[in-house]
mmCIF file of C-alpha atoms in Angstrom:
data_model
loop_
_atom_site.group_PDB
_atom_site.id
_atom_site.type_symbol
_atom_site.label_atom_id
_atom_site.label_comp_id
_atom_site.label_asym_id
_atom_site.label_seq_id
_atom_site.Cartn_x
_atom_site.Cartn_y
_atom_site.Cartn_z
ATOM 1 C CA ASP Z 85 118.243 84.347 113.353
ATOM 2 C CA ALA Z 86 114.701 84.196 114.684
ATOM 3 C CA LYS Z 87 112.485 81.746 112.835
ATOM 4 C CA THR Z 88 108.835 82.101 111.959
ATOM 5 C CA THR Z 89 105.999 79.576 111.825
ATOM 6 C CA GLN Z 90 103.067 80.036 109.469
ATOM 7 C CA PRO Z 91 100.195 77.768 108.442
ATOM 8 C CA PRO Z 92 100.920 76.293 105.008
ATOM 9 C CA SER Z 93 97.609 77.353 103.499
ATOM 10 C CA MET Z 94 94.441 79.355 104.136
ATOM 11 C CA ASP Z 95 91.242 80.161 102.284
ATOM 12 C CA CYS Z 96 89.273 83.392 102.334
ATOM 13 C CA ALA Z 97 86.063 84.511 100.661
ATOM 14 C CA GLU Z 98 86.299 87.529 98.410
ATOM 15 C CA GLY Z 99 85.330 90.710 100.253
ATOM 16 C CA ARG Z 100 86.020 89.258 103.669
ATOM 17 C CA ALA Z 101 88.997 90.039 105.864
ATOM 18 C CA ALA Z 102 91.960 87.702 105.565
ATOM 19 C CA ASN Z 103 93.849 87.218 108.831
ATOM 20 C CA LEU Z 104 97.227 85.554 108.379
ATOM 21 C CA PRO Z 105 98.963 84.482 111.600
ATOM 22 C CA CYS Z 106 102.676 84.177 112.265
ATOM 23 C CA ASN Z 107 104.572 82.914 115.293
ATOM 24 C CA HIS Z 108 108.057 84.277 116.012
ATOM 25 C CA SER Z 109 108.623 83.301 119.628
ATOM 26 C CA THR Z 110 112.427 83.739 119.489
ATOM 27 C CA ILE Z 111 112.338 87.285 118.171
ATOM 28 C CA SER Z 112 114.744 89.678 119.838
ATOM 29 C CA GLY Z 113 114.203 93.301 120.761
ATOM 30 C CA ASN Z 114 115.751 94.914 117.692
ATOM 31 C CA GLU Z 115 114.311 92.600 115.049
ATOM 32 C CA TYR Z 116 111.568 93.804 112.743
ATOM 33 C CA VAL Z 117 108.660 91.738 111.466
ATOM 34 C CA TYR Z 118 108.291 92.004 107.695
ATOM 35 C CA TRP Z 119 105.551 90.705 105.446
ATOM 36 C CA TYR Z 120 105.990 90.056 101.748
ATOM 37 C CA ARG Z 121 103.778 88.288 99.280
ATOM 38 C CA GLN Z 122 104.535 86.519 96.043
ATOM 39 C CA ILE Z 123 101.995 86.157 93.321
ATOM 40 C CA HIS Z 124 102.629 83.212 91.032
ATOM 41 C CA SER Z 125 105.764 83.604 88.910
ATOM 42 C CA GLN Z 126 106.479 87.140 90.106
ATOM 43 C CA GLY Z 127 109.046 88.587 92.502
ATOM 44 C CA PRO Z 128 108.109 89.066 96.163
ATOM 45 C CA GLN Z 129 106.204 92.260 96.901
ATOM 46 C CA TYR Z 130 106.719 94.216 100.103
ATOM 47 C CA ILE Z 131 103.532 94.636 102.137
ATOM 48 C CA ILE Z 132 104.301 96.048 105.555
ATOM 49 C CA HIS Z 133 106.699 95.879 108.489
ATOM 50 C CA GLY Z 134 106.764 96.778 112.167
ATOM 51 C CA LEU Z 135 108.803 96.617 115.338
ATOM 52 C CA LYS Z 136 106.474 96.951 118.315
ATOM 53 C CA ASN Z 137 103.463 99.034 117.379
ATOM 54 C CA ASN Z 138 100.639 98.045 115.104
ATOM 55 C CA GLU Z 139 101.017 99.386 111.591
ATOM 56 C CA THR Z 140 98.619 100.139 108.769
ATOM 57 C CA ASN Z 141 99.130 101.146 105.172
ATOM 58 C CA GLU Z 142 97.089 101.111 101.989
ATOM 59 C CA MET Z 143 97.592 97.380 101.557
ATOM 60 C CA ALA Z 144 97.217 95.870 104.994
ATOM 61 C CA SER Z 145 97.391 96.122 108.765
ATOM 62 C CA LEU Z 146 99.971 94.459 110.960
ATOM 63 C CA ILE Z 147 99.053 93.541 114.507
ATOM 64 C CA ILE Z 148 101.969 92.589 116.768
ATOM 65 C CA THR Z 149 101.270 91.119 120.200
ATOM 66 C CA GLU Z 150 102.598 92.939 123.220
ATOM 67 C CA ASP Z 151 105.222 90.251 123.900
ATOM 68 C CA ARG Z 152 106.154 90.366 120.166
ATOM 69 C CA LYS Z 153 106.057 86.585 119.918
ATOM 70 C CA SER Z 154 103.383 86.574 117.235
ATOM 71 C CA SER Z 155 101.761 88.822 114.675
ATOM 72 C CA THR Z 156 98.808 88.881 112.298
ATOM 73 C CA LEU Z 157 98.629 90.368 108.845
ATOM 74 C CA ILE Z 158 95.152 91.604 108.001
ATOM 75 C CA LEU Z 159 93.907 92.204 104.483
ATOM 76 C CA PRO Z 160 90.660 94.020 105.265
ATOM 77 C CA HIS Z 161 88.738 93.224 102.069
ATOM 78 C CA ALA Z 162 90.374 90.370 100.197
ATOM 79 C CA THR Z 163 90.086 90.243 96.421
ATOM 80 C CA LEU Z 164 90.919 87.497 93.956
ATOM 81 C CA ARG Z 165 94.158 89.362 93.168
ATOM 82 C CA ASP Z 166 95.292 88.812 96.751
ATOM 83 C CA THR Z 167 95.737 85.104 96.046
ATOM 84 C CA ALA Z 168 99.440 84.573 96.705
ATOM 85 C CA VAL Z 169 102.040 83.108 99.056
ATOM 86 C CA TYR Z 170 102.509 85.358 102.082
ATOM 87 C CA TYR Z 171 105.835 85.353 103.889
ATOM 88 C CA CYS Z 172 106.337 86.486 107.471
ATOM 89 C CA ILE Z 173 109.989 87.291 108.082
ATOM 90 C CA VAL Z 174 111.930 88.418 111.120
ATOM 91 C CA GLU Z 175 114.622 90.729 109.826
ATOM 92 C CA ASN Z 176 117.932 91.231 111.521
ATOM 93 C CA THR Z 177 120.832 93.272 110.162
ATOM 94 C CA ASP Z 178 119.072 93.671 106.808
ATOM 95 C CA LYS Z 179 118.901 89.957 106.046
ATOM 96 C CA LEU Z 180 115.588 88.464 105.034
ATOM 97 C CA ILE Z 181 115.341 84.734 105.668
ATOM 98 C CA PHE Z 182 112.286 83.396 103.903
ATOM 99 C CA GLY Z 183 110.402 80.307 105.041
ATOM 100 C CA THR Z 184 107.802 78.552 102.932
ATOM 101 C CA GLY Z 185 105.023 81.036 103.791
ATOM 102 C CA THR Z 186 101.232 80.709 103.764
ATOM 103 C CA ARG Z 187 99.458 80.099 100.496
ATOM 104 C CA LEU Z 188 96.303 82.252 100.622
ATOM 105 C CA GLN Z 189 93.541 81.294 98.221
ATOM 106 C CA VAL Z 190 90.787 83.882 97.821
ATOM 107 C CA PHE Z 191 87.626 82.385 96.334
ATOM 108 C CA PRO Z 192 84.590 84.114 94.779
ATOM 109 C CA GLU C 28 106.921 104.001 90.455
ATOM 110 C CA ALA C 29 110.580 102.950 90.262
ATOM 111 C CA GLU C 30 111.190 99.234 89.849
ATOM 112 C CA VAL C 31 114.020 96.755 89.835
ATOM 113 C CA ALA C 32 114.666 95.554 86.299
ATOM 114 C CA GLN C 33 115.940 92.074 85.418
ATOM 115 C CA SER C 34 116.745 90.355 82.167
ATOM 116 C CA PRO C 35 116.194 87.969 80.625
ATOM 117 C CA ARG C 36 112.871 86.930 82.148
ATOM 118 C CA TYR C 37 113.325 83.347 80.983
ATOM 119 C CA LYS C 38 116.416 81.383 80.065
ATOM 120 C CA ILE C 39 116.743 77.799 78.861
ATOM 121 C CA THR C 40 120.200 76.326 78.625
ATOM 122 C CA GLU C 41 121.911 72.993 78.484
ATOM 123 C CA LYS C 42 124.051 71.727 81.326
ATOM 124 C CA SER C 43 127.712 72.733 81.177
ATOM 125 C CA GLN C 44 126.851 75.952 79.348
ATOM 126 C CA ALA C 45 127.439 79.418 80.800
ATOM 127 C CA VAL C 46 124.545 81.727 81.659
ATOM 128 C CA ALA C 47 124.362 85.313 82.866
ATOM 129 C CA PHE C 48 121.622 87.368 84.441
ATOM 130 C CA TRP C 49 121.428 91.128 84.660
ATOM 131 C CA CYS C 50 119.864 93.372 87.297
ATOM 132 C CA ASP C 51 119.332 97.133 87.401
ATOM 133 C CA PRO C 52 118.280 98.263 90.878
ATOM 134 C CA ILE C 53 116.091 101.198 91.741
ATOM 135 C CA SER C 54 118.015 104.400 91.152
ATOM 136 C CA GLY C 55 119.943 105.507 94.219
ATOM 137 C CA HIS C 56 119.718 102.179 95.999
ATOM 138 C CA ALA C 57 123.092 101.339 97.486
ATOM 139 C CA THR C 58 122.388 97.741 98.437
ATOM 140 C CA LEU C 59 121.738 94.987 95.923
ATOM 141 C CA TYR C 60 120.847 91.363 96.589
ATOM 142 C CA TRP C 61 120.713 88.219 94.476
ATOM 143 C CA TYR C 62 118.404 85.420 95.629
ATOM 144 C CA ARG C 63 117.700 81.949 94.289
ATOM 145 C CA GLN C 64 114.251 80.428 94.642
ATOM 146 C CA ILE C 65 113.713 76.742 94.023
ATOM 147 C CA LEU C 66 110.161 75.755 93.157
ATOM 148 C CA GLY C 67 108.023 75.423 96.272
ATOM 149 C CA GLN C 68 110.517 77.154 98.561
ATOM 150 C CA GLY C 69 111.146 80.699 99.703
ATOM 151 C CA PRO C 70 113.946 82.803 98.203
ATOM 152 C CA GLU C 71 117.450 82.164 99.527
ATOM 153 C CA LEU C 72 120.095 84.868 99.595
ATOM 154 C CA LEU C 73 123.115 84.199 97.373
ATOM 155 C CA VAL C 74 125.039 87.475 97.546
ATOM 156 C CA GLN C 75 124.691 90.986 98.899
ATOM 157 C CA PHE C 76 126.452 94.106 97.615
ATOM 158 C CA GLN C 77 126.915 97.432 99.311
ATOM 159 C CA ASP C 78 127.756 99.765 96.414
ATOM 160 C CA GLU C 79 130.403 97.804 94.489
ATOM 161 C CA SER C 80 131.590 95.720 97.431
ATOM 162 C CA VAL C 81 130.446 92.242 98.369
ATOM 163 C CA VAL C 82 129.304 92.209 101.984
ATOM 164 C CA ASP C 83 127.935 88.656 102.107
ATOM 165 C CA ASP C 84 128.502 85.822 99.662
ATOM 166 C CA SER C 85 128.550 82.998 102.187
ATOM 167 C CA GLN C 86 125.782 81.099 100.363
ATOM 168 C CA LEU C 87 127.155 81.614 96.859
ATOM 169 C CA PRO C 88 128.559 78.409 95.303
ATOM 170 C CA LYS C 89 131.792 80.026 94.295
ATOM 171 C CA ASP C 90 133.067 77.129 92.226
ATOM 172 C CA ARG C 91 130.519 77.933 89.540
ATOM 173 C CA PHE C 92 128.738 81.158 90.483
ATOM 174 C CA SER C 93 130.134 84.681 90.290
ATOM 175 C CA ALA C 94 128.592 88.087 90.801
ATOM 176 C CA GLU C 95 129.800 91.573 90.140
ATOM 177 C CA ARG C 96 128.620 95.142 90.512
ATOM 178 C CA LEU C 97 131.523 96.999 88.993
ATOM 179 C CA LYS C 98 130.275 100.587 89.171
ATOM 180 C CA GLY C 99 127.994 100.119 92.118
ATOM 181 C CA VAL C 100 124.860 100.329 89.995
ATOM 182 C CA ASP C 101 123.759 97.359 87.883
ATOM 183 C CA SER C 102 124.903 93.822 88.538
ATOM 184 C CA THR C 103 125.517 90.551 86.741
ATOM 185 C CA LEU C 104 125.204 87.034 88.145
ATOM 186 C CA LYS C 105 126.952 84.298 86.181
ATOM 187 C CA ILE C 106 126.841 80.520 86.337
ATOM 188 C CA GLN C 107 129.548 78.513 84.614
ATOM 189 C CA PRO C 108 129.029 75.670 84.033
ATOM 190 C CA ALA C 109 125.315 75.322 84.646
ATOM 191 C CA GLU C 110 124.060 72.121 86.274
ATOM 192 C CA LEU C 111 120.614 70.557 86.306
ATOM 193 C CA GLY C 112 120.150 71.551 89.945
ATOM 194 C CA ASP C 113 120.559 75.215 89.079
ATOM 195 C CA SER C 114 117.079 75.317 87.580
ATOM 196 C CA ALA C 115 115.318 77.957 89.666
ATOM 197 C CA MET C 116 114.072 81.540 89.765
ATOM 198 C CA TYR C 117 116.860 84.065 90.256
ATOM 199 C CA LEU C 118 115.659 87.218 91.954
ATOM 200 C CA CYS C 119 117.344 90.556 92.369
ATOM 201 C CA ALA C 120 116.380 93.037 95.082
ATOM 202 C CA SER C 121 117.618 96.442 96.144
ATOM 203 C CA SER C 122 117.304 98.672 99.172
ATOM 204 C CA LEU C 123 118.174 102.286 99.811
ATOM 205 C CA LEU C 124 120.710 101.742 102.529
ATOM 206 C CA VAL C 125 121.585 98.685 104.573
ATOM 207 C CA ALA C 126 120.184 98.162 108.013
ATOM 208 C CA SER C 127 116.455 97.518 108.214
ATOM 209 C CA ASP C 128 115.656 99.087 104.866
ATOM 210 C CA THR C 129 112.851 97.613 102.825
ATOM 211 C CA GLN C 130 114.001 95.402 99.982
ATOM 212 C CA TYR C 131 112.261 95.759 96.631
ATOM 213 C CA PHE C 132 112.341 92.793 94.285
ATOM 214 C CA GLY C 133 112.513 92.521 90.529
ATOM 215 C CA PRO C 134 110.385 90.105 88.471
ATOM 216 C CA GLY C 135 113.099 87.452 88.413
ATOM 217 C CA THR C 136 114.752 85.288 85.780
ATOM 218 C CA ARG C 137 113.469 81.759 85.476
ATOM 219 C CA LEU C 138 116.315 79.431 84.531
ATOM 220 C CA THR C 139 115.752 75.962 83.145
ATOM 221 C CA VAL C 140 118.785 73.727 82.695
ATOM 222 C CA LEU C 141 118.277 70.751 80.394
#
């Protein structure tokens, strides 16, 4: 299973864009990149996923490099409620293998 | 919006006692997952069901853990006997089908073993 590398923590000012990086250099051609987040003491929440093309939904944008070895999750206007642990996961055959994620702290 | 339901939300038990957790997936979701999350770590898959059948329980400690999904809808995860190291969050997730379908998580059950 492809592994992912994320910074352990990041800060972001409220109202600014939060850009969360993820390296997945061993990803294979049929593996999706998924992003989930987990707010304290809650279950993980699905954010977005993609295979090759960039994706956008009401929560975030996902930018995947052309070689697919890294990706960036963008929260365009971070709010205090976006403070959470963000997990980047490479999914293969419907299995999600979580790492320790990036703890994003949004400050006023 | 449909959600995965779990109960109880919190459970405190003494070691060597039996505990059980219940999960009701989103209606129509064929695949159900149980995860365990130790504090400070990401969730780890324990067992995966496709309808009523177990498709992956390779990480389930079968000497003390059991899981069932008898009618292919709701599911129960049991620990007997509980040990101190079982203190964790137990999460249930469901997805519509199997391959590459988004998993939706419930709120979890936080277990404390004293």
